[in-house]
Amino acid sequence: PSLETLVEKAKMLFKDTFGREASAGGAAPGRVNLIGEHTDYNLGFVFPMALPLVTVVVGAAAAEGANCRVKSFAGSGEDLTVEFGLDRTEPGEPAWANYFKGVVSHFHAAKLLPAFEAVIV
């Protein structure tokens, strides 16, 4: 699907899941390193390239409560939902959510980050 189609799908799924409109979003292409992993900053060769696959995330500050809620529709149709507090971002189950928690945990302005709700497509 096109990026526009995925963005519209994410916005629709956010509204269906959380009952309101998303206020922020982002998209990123997939990426692969054909040679070299962690060699670019060691003066080695690396050959990264973007893939035609895209991940889209839309979200908004949480309507209530202090927990973040994230739902992924990128899986095989199973319910992929996680809820965590901004002060509880240690790795755990489900494993797919650890990336999301890590980004939150290392956010440079963590004290300014509100609890949020998000959808991943």
mmCIF file of C-alpha atoms in Angstrom:
data_model
loop_
_atom_site.group_PDB
_atom_site.id
_atom_site.type_symbol
_atom_site.label_atom_id
_atom_site.label_comp_id
_atom_site.label_asym_id
_atom_site.label_seq_id
_atom_site.Cartn_x
_atom_site.Cartn_y
_atom_site.Cartn_z
ATOM 1 C CA PRO A 1 0.000 0.000 0.000
ATOM 2 C CA SER A 2 1.011 3.611 -0.496
ATOM 3 C CA LEU A 3 2.167 5.826 2.357
ATOM 4 C CA GLU A 4 -1.030 7.863 2.055
ATOM 5 C CA THR A 5 -3.141 4.702 2.367
ATOM 6 C CA LEU A 6 -1.227 3.577 5.460
ATOM 7 C CA VAL A 7 -1.549 7.009 7.105
ATOM 8 C CA GLU A 8 -5.302 7.057 6.492
ATOM 9 C CA LYS A 9 -5.601 3.497 7.829
ATOM 10 C CA ALA A 10 -3.616 4.412 10.959
ATOM 11 C CA LYS A 11 -5.765 7.483 11.586
ATOM 12 C CA MET A 12 -8.962 5.439 11.165
ATOM 13 C CA LEU A 13 -7.696 2.666 13.471
ATOM 14 C CA PHE A 14 -6.679 5.248 16.094
ATOM 15 C CA LYS A 15 -10.165 6.756 16.042
ATOM 16 C CA ASP A 16 -11.784 3.302 16.207
ATOM 17 C CA THR A 17 -9.490 2.230 19.076
ATOM 18 C CA PHE A 18 -9.386 5.375 21.211
ATOM 19 C CA GLY A 19 -12.568 7.193 20.140
ATOM 20 C CA ARG A 20 -10.913 10.421 18.999
ATOM 21 C CA GLU A 21 -8.607 11.863 16.361
ATOM 22 C CA ALA A 22 -4.832 11.422 16.444
ATOM 23 C CA SER A 23 -2.938 14.696 16.833
ATOM 24 C CA ALA A 24 0.544 13.593 15.746
ATOM 25 C CA GLY A 25 2.133 11.010 13.506
ATOM 26 C CA GLY A 26 5.226 9.853 11.740
ATOM 27 C CA ALA A 27 6.426 7.361 9.161
ATOM 28 C CA ALA A 28 9.749 5.657 8.550
ATOM 29 C CA PRO A 29 10.997 3.352 5.803
ATOM 30 C CA GLY A 30 12.377 -0.066 6.533
ATOM 31 C CA ARG A 31 16.151 -0.340 6.296
ATOM 32 C CA VAL A 32 18.747 -3.033 5.808
ATOM 33 C CA ASN A 33 22.542 -3.042 5.950
ATOM 34 C CA LEU A 34 23.870 -5.241 3.173
ATOM 35 C CA ILE A 35 27.400 -5.145 4.561
ATOM 36 C CA GLY A 36 28.633 -3.913 7.891
ATOM 37 C CA GLU A 37 26.782 -3.692 11.139
ATOM 38 C CA HIS A 38 28.093 -1.094 13.602
ATOM 39 C CA THR A 39 31.092 -0.500 11.366
ATOM 40 C CA ASP A 40 30.273 2.973 10.062
ATOM 41 C CA TYR A 41 31.356 4.703 13.280
ATOM 42 C CA ASN A 42 34.505 2.528 13.411
ATOM 43 C CA LEU A 43 35.703 3.779 10.000
ATOM 44 C CA GLY A 44 34.511 0.598 8.289
ATOM 45 C CA PHE A 45 32.332 0.109 5.262
ATOM 46 C CA VAL A 46 28.570 0.027 5.444
ATOM 47 C CA PHE A 47 25.934 -0.168 2.736
ATOM 48 C CA PRO A 48 22.510 0.728 4.159
ATOM 49 C CA MET A 49 19.506 1.045 1.933
ATOM 50 C CA ALA A 50 15.856 1.874 2.432
ATOM 51 C CA LEU A 51 13.239 -0.773 1.761
ATOM 52 C CA PRO A 52 9.847 -0.118 0.178
ATOM 53 C CA LEU A 53 8.190 -1.110 3.473
ATOM 54 C CA VAL A 54 6.946 1.624 5.787
ATOM 55 C CA THR A 55 5.937 1.812 9.441
ATOM 56 C CA VAL A 56 3.396 4.476 10.400
ATOM 57 C CA VAL A 57 2.654 5.629 13.959
ATOM 58 C CA VAL A 58 -0.117 8.050 14.922
ATOM 59 C CA GLY A 59 -1.076 9.140 18.395
ATOM 60 C CA ALA A 60 -2.159 11.743 20.898
ATOM 61 C CA ALA A 61 -1.640 12.639 24.530
ATOM 62 C CA ALA A 62 -3.601 10.230 26.729
ATOM 63 C CA ALA A 63 -7.172 11.345 27.312
ATOM 64 C CA GLU A 64 -6.980 10.204 30.934
ATOM 65 C CA GLY A 65 -4.632 8.398 33.273
ATOM 66 C CA ALA A 66 -0.866 8.256 33.505
ATOM 67 C CA ASN A 67 -0.261 5.187 31.343
ATOM 68 C CA CYS A 68 0.775 4.940 27.712
ATOM 69 C CA ARG A 69 -1.301 2.622 25.545
ATOM 70 C CA VAL A 70 0.046 1.350 22.222
ATOM 71 C CA LYS A 71 -1.770 -0.934 19.795
ATOM 72 C CA SER A 72 -0.021 -2.476 16.804
ATOM 73 C CA PHE A 73 -1.934 -3.505 13.714
ATOM 74 C CA ALA A 74 1.293 -4.502 11.966
ATOM 75 C CA GLY A 75 1.219 -8.141 13.107
ATOM 76 C CA SER A 76 -0.504 -11.248 11.914
ATOM 77 C CA GLY A 77 -3.963 -10.213 13.046
ATOM 78 C CA GLU A 78 -3.476 -11.020 16.723
ATOM 79 C CA ASP A 79 -4.221 -8.399 19.385
ATOM 80 C CA LEU A 80 -0.926 -6.592 19.953
ATOM 81 C CA THR A 81 -1.567 -4.122 22.750
ATOM 82 C CA VAL A 82 0.667 -2.865 25.543
ATOM 83 C CA GLU A 83 0.101 -0.462 28.412
ATOM 84 C CA PHE A 84 2.923 0.973 30.516
ATOM 85 C CA GLY A 85 3.701 3.958 32.715
ATOM 86 C CA LEU A 86 6.317 6.503 31.747
ATOM 87 C CA ASP A 87 8.211 5.427 34.861
ATOM 88 C CA ARG A 88 7.924 1.700 34.003
ATOM 89 C CA THR A 89 9.786 1.283 30.712
ATOM 90 C CA GLU A 90 12.008 -1.680 31.574
ATOM 91 C CA PRO A 91 12.076 -4.490 28.975
ATOM 92 C CA GLY A 92 9.511 -7.241 29.328
ATOM 93 C CA GLU A 93 6.596 -8.880 27.597
ATOM 94 C CA PRO A 94 5.381 -8.384 24.989
ATOM 95 C CA ALA A 95 8.829 -8.252 23.403
ATOM 96 C CA TRP A 96 7.672 -6.167 20.397
ATOM 97 C CA ALA A 97 6.908 -3.270 22.772
ATOM 98 C CA ASN A 98 10.465 -3.065 24.132
ATOM 99 C CA TYR A 99 11.573 -0.898 21.214
ATOM 100 C CA PHE A 100 8.776 1.562 21.935
ATOM 101 C CA LYS A 101 9.584 1.561 25.667
ATOM 102 C CA GLY A 102 13.284 2.110 24.936
ATOM 103 C CA VAL A 103 12.577 5.186 22.831
ATOM 104 C CA VAL A 104 10.386 6.588 25.619
ATOM 105 C CA SER A 105 12.989 5.709 28.257
ATOM 106 C CA HIS A 106 15.760 7.570 26.415
ATOM 107 C CA PHE A 107 13.691 10.529 25.252
ATOM 108 C CA HIS A 108 15.831 13.622 25.842
ATOM 109 C CA ALA A 109 13.007 15.636 27.443
ATOM 110 C CA ALA A 110 11.333 12.817 29.383
ATOM 111 C CA LYS A 111 9.862 15.162 31.999
ATOM 112 C CA LEU A 112 7.950 16.955 29.247
ATOM 113 C CA LEU A 113 6.569 13.773 27.675
ATOM 114 C CA PRO A 114 2.899 13.183 28.560
ATOM 115 C CA ALA A 115 1.321 9.763 28.735
ATOM 116 C CA PHE A 116 0.091 8.933 25.227
ATOM 117 C CA GLU A 117 -1.983 6.593 23.128
ATOM 118 C CA ALA A 118 -0.697 5.385 19.771
ATOM 119 C CA VAL A 119 -1.432 3.047 16.879
ATOM 120 C CA ILE A 120 1.243 1.368 14.761
ATOM 121 C CA VAL A 121 0.512 0.196 11.198
#
